[in-house]
Short mmCIF file of N, CA, C and O in Angstrom, two decimals:
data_model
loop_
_atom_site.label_atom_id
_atom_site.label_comp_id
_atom_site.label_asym_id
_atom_site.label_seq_id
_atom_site.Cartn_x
_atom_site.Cartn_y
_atom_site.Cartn_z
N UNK U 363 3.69 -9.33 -18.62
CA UNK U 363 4.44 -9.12 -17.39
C UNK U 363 3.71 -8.12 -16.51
O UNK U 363 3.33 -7.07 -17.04
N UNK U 364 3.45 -8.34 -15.16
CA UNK U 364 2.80 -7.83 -14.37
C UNK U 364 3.49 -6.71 -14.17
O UNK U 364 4.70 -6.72 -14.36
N UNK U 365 2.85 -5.58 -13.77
CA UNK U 365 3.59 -4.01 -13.70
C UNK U 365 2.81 -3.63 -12.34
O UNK U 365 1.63 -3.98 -12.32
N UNK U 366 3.26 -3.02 -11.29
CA UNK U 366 2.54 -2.26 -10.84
C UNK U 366 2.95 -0.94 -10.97
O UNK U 366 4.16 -0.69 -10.92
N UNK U 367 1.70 0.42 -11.19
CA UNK U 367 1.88 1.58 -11.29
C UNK U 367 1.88 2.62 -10.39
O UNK U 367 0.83 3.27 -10.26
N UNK U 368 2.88 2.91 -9.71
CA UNK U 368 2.26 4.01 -8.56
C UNK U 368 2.38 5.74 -8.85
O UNK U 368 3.12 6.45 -9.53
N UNK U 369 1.36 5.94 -8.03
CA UNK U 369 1.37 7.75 -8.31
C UNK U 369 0.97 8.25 -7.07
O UNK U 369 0.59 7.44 -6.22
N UNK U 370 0.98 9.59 -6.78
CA UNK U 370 0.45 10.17 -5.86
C UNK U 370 1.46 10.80 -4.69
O UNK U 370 1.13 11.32 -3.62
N UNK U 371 2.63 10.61 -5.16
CA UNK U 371 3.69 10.61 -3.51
C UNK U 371 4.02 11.87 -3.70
O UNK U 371 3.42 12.27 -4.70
N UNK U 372 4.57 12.53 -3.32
CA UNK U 372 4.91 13.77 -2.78
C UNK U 372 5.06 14.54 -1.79
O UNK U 372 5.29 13.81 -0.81
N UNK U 373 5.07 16.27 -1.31
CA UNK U 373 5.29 16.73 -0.09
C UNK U 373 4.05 17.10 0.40
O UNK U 373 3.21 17.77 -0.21
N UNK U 374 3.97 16.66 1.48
CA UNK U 374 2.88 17.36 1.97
C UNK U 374 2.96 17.89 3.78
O UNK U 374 3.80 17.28 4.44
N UNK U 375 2.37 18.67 4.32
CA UNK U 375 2.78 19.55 5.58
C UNK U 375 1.71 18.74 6.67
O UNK U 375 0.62 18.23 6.39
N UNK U 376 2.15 18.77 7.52
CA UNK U 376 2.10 18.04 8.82
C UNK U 376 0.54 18.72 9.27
O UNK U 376 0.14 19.87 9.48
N UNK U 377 -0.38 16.71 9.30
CA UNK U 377 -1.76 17.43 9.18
C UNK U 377 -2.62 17.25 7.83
O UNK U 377 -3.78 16.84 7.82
N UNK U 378 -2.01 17.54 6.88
CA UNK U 378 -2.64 17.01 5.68
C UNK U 378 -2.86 15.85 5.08
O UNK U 378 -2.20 14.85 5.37
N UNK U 379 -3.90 15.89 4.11
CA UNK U 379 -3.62 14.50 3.44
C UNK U 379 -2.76 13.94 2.15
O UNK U 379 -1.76 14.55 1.77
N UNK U 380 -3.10 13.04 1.66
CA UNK U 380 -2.17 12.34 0.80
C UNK U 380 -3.16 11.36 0.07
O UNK U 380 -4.07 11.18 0.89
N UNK U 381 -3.44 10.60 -1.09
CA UNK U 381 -4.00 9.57 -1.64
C UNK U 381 -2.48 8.88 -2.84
O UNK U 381 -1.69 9.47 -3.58
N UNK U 382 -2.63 7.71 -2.57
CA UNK U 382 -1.70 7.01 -3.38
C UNK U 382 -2.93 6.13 -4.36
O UNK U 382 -4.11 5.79 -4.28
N UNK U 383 -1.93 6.05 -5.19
CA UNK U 383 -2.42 4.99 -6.48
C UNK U 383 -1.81 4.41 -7.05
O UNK U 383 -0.83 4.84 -7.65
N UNK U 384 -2.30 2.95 -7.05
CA UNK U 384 -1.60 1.46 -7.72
C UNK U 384 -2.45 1.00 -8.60
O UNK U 384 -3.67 0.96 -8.39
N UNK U 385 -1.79 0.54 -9.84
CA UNK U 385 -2.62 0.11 -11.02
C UNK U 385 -1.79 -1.44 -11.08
O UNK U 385 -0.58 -1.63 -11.02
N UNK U 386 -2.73 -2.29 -11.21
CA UNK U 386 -2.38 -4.05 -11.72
C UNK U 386 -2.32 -3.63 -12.71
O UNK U 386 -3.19 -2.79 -12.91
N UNK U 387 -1.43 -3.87 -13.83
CA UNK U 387 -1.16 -3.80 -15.03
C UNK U 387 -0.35 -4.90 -15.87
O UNK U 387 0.67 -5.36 -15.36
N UNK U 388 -0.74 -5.33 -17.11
CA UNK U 388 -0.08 -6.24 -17.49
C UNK U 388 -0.98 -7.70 -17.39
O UNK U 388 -0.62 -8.49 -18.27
N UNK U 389 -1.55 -7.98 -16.93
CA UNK U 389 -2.41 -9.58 -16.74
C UNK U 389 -3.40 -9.63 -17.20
O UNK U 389 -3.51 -8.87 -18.16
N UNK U 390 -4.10 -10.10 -17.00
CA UNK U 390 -5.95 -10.63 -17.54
C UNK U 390 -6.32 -10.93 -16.35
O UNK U 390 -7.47 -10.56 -16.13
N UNK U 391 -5.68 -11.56 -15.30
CA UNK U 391 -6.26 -12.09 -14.06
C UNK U 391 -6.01 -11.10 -12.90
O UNK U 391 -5.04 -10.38 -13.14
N UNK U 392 -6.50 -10.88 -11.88
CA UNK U 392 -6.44 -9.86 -10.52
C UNK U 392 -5.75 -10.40 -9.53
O UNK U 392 -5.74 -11.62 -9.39
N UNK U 393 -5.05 -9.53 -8.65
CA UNK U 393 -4.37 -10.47 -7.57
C UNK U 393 -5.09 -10.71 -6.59
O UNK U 393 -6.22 -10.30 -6.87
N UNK U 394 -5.07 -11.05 -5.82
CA UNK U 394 -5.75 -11.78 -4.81
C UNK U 394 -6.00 -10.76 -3.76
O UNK U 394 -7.03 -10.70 -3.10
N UNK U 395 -4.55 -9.63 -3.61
CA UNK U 395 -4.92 -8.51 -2.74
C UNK U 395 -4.17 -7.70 -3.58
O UNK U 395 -3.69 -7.99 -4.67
N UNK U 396 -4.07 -6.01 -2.59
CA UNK U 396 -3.12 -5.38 -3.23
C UNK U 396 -2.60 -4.47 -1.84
O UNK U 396 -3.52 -4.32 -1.04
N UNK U 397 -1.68 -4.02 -1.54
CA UNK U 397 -1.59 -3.19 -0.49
C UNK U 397 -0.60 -2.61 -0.35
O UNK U 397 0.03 -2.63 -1.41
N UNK U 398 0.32 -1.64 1.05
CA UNK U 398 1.19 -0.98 1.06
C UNK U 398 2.24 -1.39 1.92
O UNK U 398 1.88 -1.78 3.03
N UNK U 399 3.64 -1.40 1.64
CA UNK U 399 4.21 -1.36 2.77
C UNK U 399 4.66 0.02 2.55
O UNK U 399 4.42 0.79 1.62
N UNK U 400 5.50 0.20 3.84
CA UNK U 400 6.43 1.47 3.87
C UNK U 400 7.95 1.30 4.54
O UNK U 400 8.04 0.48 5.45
N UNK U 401 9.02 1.94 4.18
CA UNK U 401 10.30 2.45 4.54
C UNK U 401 10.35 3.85 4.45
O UNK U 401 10.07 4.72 3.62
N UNK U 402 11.00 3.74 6.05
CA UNK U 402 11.60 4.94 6.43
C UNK U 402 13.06 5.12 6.34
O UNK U 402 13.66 4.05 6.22
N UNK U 403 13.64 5.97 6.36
CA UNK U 403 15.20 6.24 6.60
C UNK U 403 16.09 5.38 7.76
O UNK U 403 16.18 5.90 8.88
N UNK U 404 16.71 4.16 7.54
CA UNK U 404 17.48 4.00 8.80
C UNK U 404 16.52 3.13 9.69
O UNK U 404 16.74 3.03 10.90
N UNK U 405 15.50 2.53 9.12
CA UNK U 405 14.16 1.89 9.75
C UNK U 405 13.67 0.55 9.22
O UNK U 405 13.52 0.70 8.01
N UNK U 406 13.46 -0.27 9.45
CA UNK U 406 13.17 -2.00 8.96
C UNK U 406 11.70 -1.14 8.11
O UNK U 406 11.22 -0.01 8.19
N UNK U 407 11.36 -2.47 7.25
CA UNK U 407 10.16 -1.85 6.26
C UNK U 407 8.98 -2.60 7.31
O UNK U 407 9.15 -3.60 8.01
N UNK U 408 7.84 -1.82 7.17
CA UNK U 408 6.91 -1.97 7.38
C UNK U 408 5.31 -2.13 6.85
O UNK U 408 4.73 -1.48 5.98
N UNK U 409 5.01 -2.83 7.39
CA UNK U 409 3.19 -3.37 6.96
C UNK U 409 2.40 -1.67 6.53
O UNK U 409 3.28 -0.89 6.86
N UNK U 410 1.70 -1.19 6.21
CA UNK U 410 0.49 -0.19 5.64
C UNK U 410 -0.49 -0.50 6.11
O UNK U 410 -1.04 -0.20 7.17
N UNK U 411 -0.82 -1.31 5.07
CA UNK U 411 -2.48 -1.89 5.07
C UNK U 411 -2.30 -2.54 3.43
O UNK U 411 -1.50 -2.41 2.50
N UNK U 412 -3.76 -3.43 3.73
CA UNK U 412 -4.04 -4.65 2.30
C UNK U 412 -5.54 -4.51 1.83
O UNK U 412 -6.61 -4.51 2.44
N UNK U 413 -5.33 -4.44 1.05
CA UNK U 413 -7.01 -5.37 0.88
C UNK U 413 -7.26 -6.81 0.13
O UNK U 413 -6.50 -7.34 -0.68
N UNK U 414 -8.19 -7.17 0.47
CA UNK U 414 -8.63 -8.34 -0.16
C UNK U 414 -9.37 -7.88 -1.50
O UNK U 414 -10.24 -7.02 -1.39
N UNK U 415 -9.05 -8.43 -2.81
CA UNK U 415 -9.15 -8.31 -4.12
C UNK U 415 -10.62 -8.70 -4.30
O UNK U 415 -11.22 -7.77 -4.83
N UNK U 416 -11.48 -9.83 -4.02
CA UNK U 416 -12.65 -10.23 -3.89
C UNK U 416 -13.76 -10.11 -2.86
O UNK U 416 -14.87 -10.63 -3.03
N UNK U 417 -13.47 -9.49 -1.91
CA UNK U 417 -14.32 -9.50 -0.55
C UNK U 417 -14.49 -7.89 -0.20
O UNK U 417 -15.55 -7.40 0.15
N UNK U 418 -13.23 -7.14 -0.37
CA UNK U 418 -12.89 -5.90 0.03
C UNK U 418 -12.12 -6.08 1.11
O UNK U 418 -11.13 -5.36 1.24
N UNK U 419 -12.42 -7.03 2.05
CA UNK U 419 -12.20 -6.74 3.11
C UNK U 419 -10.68 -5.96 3.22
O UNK U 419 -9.78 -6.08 2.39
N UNK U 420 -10.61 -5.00 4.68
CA UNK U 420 -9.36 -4.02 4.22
C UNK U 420 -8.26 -4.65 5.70
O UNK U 420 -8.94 -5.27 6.51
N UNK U 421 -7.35 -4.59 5.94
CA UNK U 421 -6.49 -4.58 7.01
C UNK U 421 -5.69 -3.49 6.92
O UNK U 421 -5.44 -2.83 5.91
N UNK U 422 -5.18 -3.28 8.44
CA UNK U 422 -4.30 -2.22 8.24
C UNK U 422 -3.14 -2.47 10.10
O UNK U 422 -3.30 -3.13 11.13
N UNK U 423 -2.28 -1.67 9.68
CA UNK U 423 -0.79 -1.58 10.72
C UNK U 423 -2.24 -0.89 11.78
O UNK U 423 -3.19 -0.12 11.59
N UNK U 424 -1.82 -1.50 12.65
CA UNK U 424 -2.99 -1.07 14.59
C UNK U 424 -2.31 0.43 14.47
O UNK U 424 -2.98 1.46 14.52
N UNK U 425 -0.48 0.36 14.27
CA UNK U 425 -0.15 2.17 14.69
C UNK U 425 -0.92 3.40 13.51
O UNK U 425 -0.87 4.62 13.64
N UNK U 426 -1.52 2.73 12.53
CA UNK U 426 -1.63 3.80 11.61
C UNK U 426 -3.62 3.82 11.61
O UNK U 426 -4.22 4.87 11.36
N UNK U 427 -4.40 2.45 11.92
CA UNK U 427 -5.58 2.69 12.04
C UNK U 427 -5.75 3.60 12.40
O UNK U 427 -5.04 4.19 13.21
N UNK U 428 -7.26 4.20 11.63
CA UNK U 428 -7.77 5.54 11.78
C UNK U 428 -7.38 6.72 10.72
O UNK U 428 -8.14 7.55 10.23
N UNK U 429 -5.92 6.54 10.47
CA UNK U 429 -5.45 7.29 9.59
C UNK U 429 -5.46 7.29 8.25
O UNK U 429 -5.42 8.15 7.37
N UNK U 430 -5.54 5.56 8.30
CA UNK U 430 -4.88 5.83 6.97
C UNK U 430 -6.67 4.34 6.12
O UNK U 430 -7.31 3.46 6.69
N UNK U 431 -6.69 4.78 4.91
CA UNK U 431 -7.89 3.85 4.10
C UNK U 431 -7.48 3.51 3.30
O UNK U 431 -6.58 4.18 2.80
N UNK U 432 -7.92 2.15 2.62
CA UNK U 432 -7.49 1.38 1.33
C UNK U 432 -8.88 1.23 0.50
O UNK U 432 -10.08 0.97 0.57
N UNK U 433 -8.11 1.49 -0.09
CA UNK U 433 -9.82 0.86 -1.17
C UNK U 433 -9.26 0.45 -2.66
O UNK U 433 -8.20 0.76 -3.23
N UNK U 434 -10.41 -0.38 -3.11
CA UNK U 434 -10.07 -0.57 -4.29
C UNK U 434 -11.22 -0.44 -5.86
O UNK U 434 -12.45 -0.45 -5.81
N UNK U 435 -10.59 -0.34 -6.81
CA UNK U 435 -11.17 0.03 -7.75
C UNK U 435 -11.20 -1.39 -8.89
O UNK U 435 -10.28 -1.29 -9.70
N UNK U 436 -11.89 -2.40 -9.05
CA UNK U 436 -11.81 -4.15 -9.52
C UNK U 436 -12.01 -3.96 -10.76
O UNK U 436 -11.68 -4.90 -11.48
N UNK U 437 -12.54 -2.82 -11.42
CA UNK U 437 -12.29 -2.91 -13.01
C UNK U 437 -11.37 -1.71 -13.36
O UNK U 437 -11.47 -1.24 -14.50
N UNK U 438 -10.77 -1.36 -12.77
CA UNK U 438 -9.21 -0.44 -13.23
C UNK U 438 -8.22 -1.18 -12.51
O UNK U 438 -7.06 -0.87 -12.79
N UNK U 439 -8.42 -2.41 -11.36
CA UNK U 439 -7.46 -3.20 -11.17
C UNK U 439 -6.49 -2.11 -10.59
O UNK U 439 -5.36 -1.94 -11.04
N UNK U 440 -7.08 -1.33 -9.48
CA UNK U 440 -6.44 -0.43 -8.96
C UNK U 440 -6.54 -0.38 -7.73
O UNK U 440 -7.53 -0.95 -7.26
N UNK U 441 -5.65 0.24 -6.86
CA UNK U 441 -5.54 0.33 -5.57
C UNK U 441 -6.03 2.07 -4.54
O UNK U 441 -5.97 2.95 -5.41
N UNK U 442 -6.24 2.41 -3.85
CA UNK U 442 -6.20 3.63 -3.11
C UNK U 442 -5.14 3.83 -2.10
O UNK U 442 -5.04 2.69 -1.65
N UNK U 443 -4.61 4.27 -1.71
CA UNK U 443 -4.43 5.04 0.08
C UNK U 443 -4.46 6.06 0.40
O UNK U 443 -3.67 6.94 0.03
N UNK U 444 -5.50 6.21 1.25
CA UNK U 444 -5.47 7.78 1.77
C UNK U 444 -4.85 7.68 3.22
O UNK U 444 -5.06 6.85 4.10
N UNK U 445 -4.12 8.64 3.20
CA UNK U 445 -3.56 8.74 4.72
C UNK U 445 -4.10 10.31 4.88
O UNK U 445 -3.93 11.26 4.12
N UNK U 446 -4.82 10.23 6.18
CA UNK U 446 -5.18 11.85 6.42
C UNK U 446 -4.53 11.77 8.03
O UNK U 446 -4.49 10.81 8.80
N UNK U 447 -3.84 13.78 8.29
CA UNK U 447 -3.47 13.72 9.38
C UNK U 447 -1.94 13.17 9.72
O UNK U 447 -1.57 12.73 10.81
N UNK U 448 -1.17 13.30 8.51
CA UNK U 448 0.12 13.03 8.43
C UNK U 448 0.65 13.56 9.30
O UNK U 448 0.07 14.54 9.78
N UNK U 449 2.22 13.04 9.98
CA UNK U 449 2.72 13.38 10.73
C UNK U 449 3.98 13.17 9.90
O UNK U 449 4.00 12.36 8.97
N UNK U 450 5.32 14.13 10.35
CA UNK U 450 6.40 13.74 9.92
C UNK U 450 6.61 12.49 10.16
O UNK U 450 7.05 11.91 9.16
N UNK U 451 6.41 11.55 11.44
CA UNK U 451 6.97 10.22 11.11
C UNK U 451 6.67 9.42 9.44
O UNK U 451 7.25 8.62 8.70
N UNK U 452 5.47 10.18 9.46
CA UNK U 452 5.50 9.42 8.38
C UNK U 452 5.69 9.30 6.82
O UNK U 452 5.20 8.66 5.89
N UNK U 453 6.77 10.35 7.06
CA UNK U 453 7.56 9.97 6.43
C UNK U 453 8.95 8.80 5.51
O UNK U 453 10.03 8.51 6.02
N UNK U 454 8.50 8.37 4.19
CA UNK U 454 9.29 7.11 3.84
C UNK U 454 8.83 6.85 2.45
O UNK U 454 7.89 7.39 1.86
N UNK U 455 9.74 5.85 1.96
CA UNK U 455 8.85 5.07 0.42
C UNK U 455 8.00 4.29 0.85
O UNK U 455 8.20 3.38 1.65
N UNK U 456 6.53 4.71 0.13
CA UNK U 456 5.77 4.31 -0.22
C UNK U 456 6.11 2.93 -0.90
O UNK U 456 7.00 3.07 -1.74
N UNK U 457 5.59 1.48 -0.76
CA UNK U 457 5.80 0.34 -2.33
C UNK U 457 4.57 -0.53 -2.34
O UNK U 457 4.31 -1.53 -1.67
N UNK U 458 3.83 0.13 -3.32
CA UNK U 458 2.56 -0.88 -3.83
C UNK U 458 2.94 -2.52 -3.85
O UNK U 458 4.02 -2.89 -4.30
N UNK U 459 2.20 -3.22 -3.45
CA UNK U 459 2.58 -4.94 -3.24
C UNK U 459 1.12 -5.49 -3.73
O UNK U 459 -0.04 -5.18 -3.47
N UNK U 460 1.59 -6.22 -4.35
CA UNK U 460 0.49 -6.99 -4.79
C UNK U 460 0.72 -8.83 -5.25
O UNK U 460 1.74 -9.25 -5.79
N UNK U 461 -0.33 -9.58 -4.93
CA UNK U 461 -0.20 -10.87 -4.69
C UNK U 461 -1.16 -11.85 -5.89
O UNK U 461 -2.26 -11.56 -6.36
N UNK U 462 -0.18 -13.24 -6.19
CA UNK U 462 -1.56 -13.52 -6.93
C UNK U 462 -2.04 -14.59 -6.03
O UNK U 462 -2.67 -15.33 -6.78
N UNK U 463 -2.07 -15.00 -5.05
CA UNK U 463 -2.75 -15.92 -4.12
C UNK U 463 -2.46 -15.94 -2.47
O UNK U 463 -2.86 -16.88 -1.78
N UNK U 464 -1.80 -14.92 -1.97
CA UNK U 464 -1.93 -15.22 -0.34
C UNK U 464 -2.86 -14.40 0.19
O UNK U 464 -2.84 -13.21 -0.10
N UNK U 465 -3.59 -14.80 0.85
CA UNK U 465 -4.61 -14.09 1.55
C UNK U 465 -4.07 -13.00 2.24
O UNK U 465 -3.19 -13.05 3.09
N UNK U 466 -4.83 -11.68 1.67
CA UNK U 466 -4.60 -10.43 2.24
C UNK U 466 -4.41 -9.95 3.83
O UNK U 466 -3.72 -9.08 4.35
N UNK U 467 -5.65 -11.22 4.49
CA UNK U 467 -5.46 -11.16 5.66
C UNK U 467 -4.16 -11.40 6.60
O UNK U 467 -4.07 -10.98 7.75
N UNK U 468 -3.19 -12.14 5.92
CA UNK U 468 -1.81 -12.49 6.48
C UNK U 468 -0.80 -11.46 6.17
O UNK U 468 0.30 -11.53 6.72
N UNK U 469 -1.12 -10.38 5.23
CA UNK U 469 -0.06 -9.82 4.84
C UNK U 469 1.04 -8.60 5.93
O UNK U 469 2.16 -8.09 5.81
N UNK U 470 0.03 -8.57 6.88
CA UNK U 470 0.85 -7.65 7.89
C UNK U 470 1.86 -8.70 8.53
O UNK U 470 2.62 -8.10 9.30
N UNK U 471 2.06 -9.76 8.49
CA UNK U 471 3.09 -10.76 9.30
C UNK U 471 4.45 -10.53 8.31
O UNK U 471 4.22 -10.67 7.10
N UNK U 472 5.58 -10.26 8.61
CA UNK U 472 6.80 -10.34 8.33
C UNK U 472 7.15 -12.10 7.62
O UNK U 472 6.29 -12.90 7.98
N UNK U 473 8.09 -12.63 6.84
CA UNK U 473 8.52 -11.73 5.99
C UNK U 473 7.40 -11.47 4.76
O UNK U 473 6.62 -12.23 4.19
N UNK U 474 7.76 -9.67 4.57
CA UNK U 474 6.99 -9.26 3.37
C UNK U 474 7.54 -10.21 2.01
O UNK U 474 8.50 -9.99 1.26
N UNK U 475 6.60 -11.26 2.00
CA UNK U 475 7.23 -12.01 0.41
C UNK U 475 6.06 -12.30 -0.58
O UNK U 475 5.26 -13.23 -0.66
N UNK U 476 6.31 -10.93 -1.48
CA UNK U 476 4.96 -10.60 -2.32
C UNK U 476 5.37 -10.74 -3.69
O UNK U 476 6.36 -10.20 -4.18
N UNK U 477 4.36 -11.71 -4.43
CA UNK U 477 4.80 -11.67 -5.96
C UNK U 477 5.02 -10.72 -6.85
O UNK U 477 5.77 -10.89 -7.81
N UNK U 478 4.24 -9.34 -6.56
CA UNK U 478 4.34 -8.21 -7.74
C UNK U 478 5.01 -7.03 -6.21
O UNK U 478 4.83 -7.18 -5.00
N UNK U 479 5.84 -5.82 -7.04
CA UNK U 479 6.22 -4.58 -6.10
C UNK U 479 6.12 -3.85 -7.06
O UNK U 479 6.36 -4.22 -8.21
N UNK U 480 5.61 -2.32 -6.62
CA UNK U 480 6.07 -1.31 -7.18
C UNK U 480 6.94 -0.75 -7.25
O UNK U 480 7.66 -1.48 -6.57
N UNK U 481 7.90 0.45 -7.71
CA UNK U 481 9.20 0.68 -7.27
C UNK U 481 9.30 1.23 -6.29
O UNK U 481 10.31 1.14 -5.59
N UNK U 482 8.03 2.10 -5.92
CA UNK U 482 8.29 2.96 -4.51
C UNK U 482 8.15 3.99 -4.68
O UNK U 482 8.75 4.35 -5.69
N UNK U 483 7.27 5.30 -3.84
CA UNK U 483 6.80 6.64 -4.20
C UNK U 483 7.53 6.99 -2.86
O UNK U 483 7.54 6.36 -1.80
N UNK U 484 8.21 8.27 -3.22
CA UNK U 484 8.03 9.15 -1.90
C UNK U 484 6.91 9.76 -1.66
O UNK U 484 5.99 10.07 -2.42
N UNK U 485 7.14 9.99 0.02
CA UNK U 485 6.37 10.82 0.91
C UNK U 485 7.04 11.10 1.45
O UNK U 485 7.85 10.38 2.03
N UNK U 486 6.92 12.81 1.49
CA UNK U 486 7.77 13.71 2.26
C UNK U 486 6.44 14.34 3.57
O UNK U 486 5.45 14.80 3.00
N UNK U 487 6.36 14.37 4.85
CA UNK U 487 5.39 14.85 5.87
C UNK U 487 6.46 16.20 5.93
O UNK U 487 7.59 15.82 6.22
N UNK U 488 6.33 17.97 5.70
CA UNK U 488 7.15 18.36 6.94
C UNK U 488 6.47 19.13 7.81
O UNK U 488 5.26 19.36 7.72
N UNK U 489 7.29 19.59 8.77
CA UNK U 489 6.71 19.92 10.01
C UNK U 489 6.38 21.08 9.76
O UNK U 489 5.82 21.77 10.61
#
């Protein structure tokens, strides 16, 4: 049974950074991508960023480019995010998503309908 593992969430002060971590766990096979959405308080969930599992290639939300990087790690079957330059908005749960076949490149389009989730990390930004 596929698991995803997340770590890394916590408080951090307005301006700083943050790195998250997602582990594929549980399979023999890799997903196709792996990436982030986010929820805020009182706020529809939103796109992060993805990557593509075989290519690298990375996508990311246009409001957060610049800020925020994905990367991945193909023999720990692991994920990155660094967000540097936090702002309280961005504040919310963190939820690792991961796919075993839709192209990473589609994943910022609504609805988020992803085969594997994590449970969700906080991130606290304060001011």
């Amino acid at each position: 049974q596929v698991q995803l593992v997340e770590s890394g969430g916590g408080v951090v002060q307005a301006g700083g950074s943050l790195r998250l971590s997602c582990a594929f766990t549980g399979r023999t096979f890799s997903p196709s991508g792996m990436g982030w959405l986010r929820q805020a308080p009182g706020k529809e969930r939103e796109f992060v960023a993805a990557i593509d599992w075989s290519g690298g290639n990375t996508y990311y939300a246009h409001s957060l480019r610049g800020r925020v990087t994905i990367a991945r790690d193909n023999a720990q079957n692991t994920a990155y995010l660094r967000m540097d330059n936090l702002k309280p908005e961005d504040t919310a749960v963190y939820y690792c998503i991961a796919d075993k076949g839709l192209n990473a490149a589609v994943w910022g389009i609504p609805p988020y309908d992803f085969d594997f989730w994590g449970p969700g990390t906080q991130v606290t930004v304060s001011s």
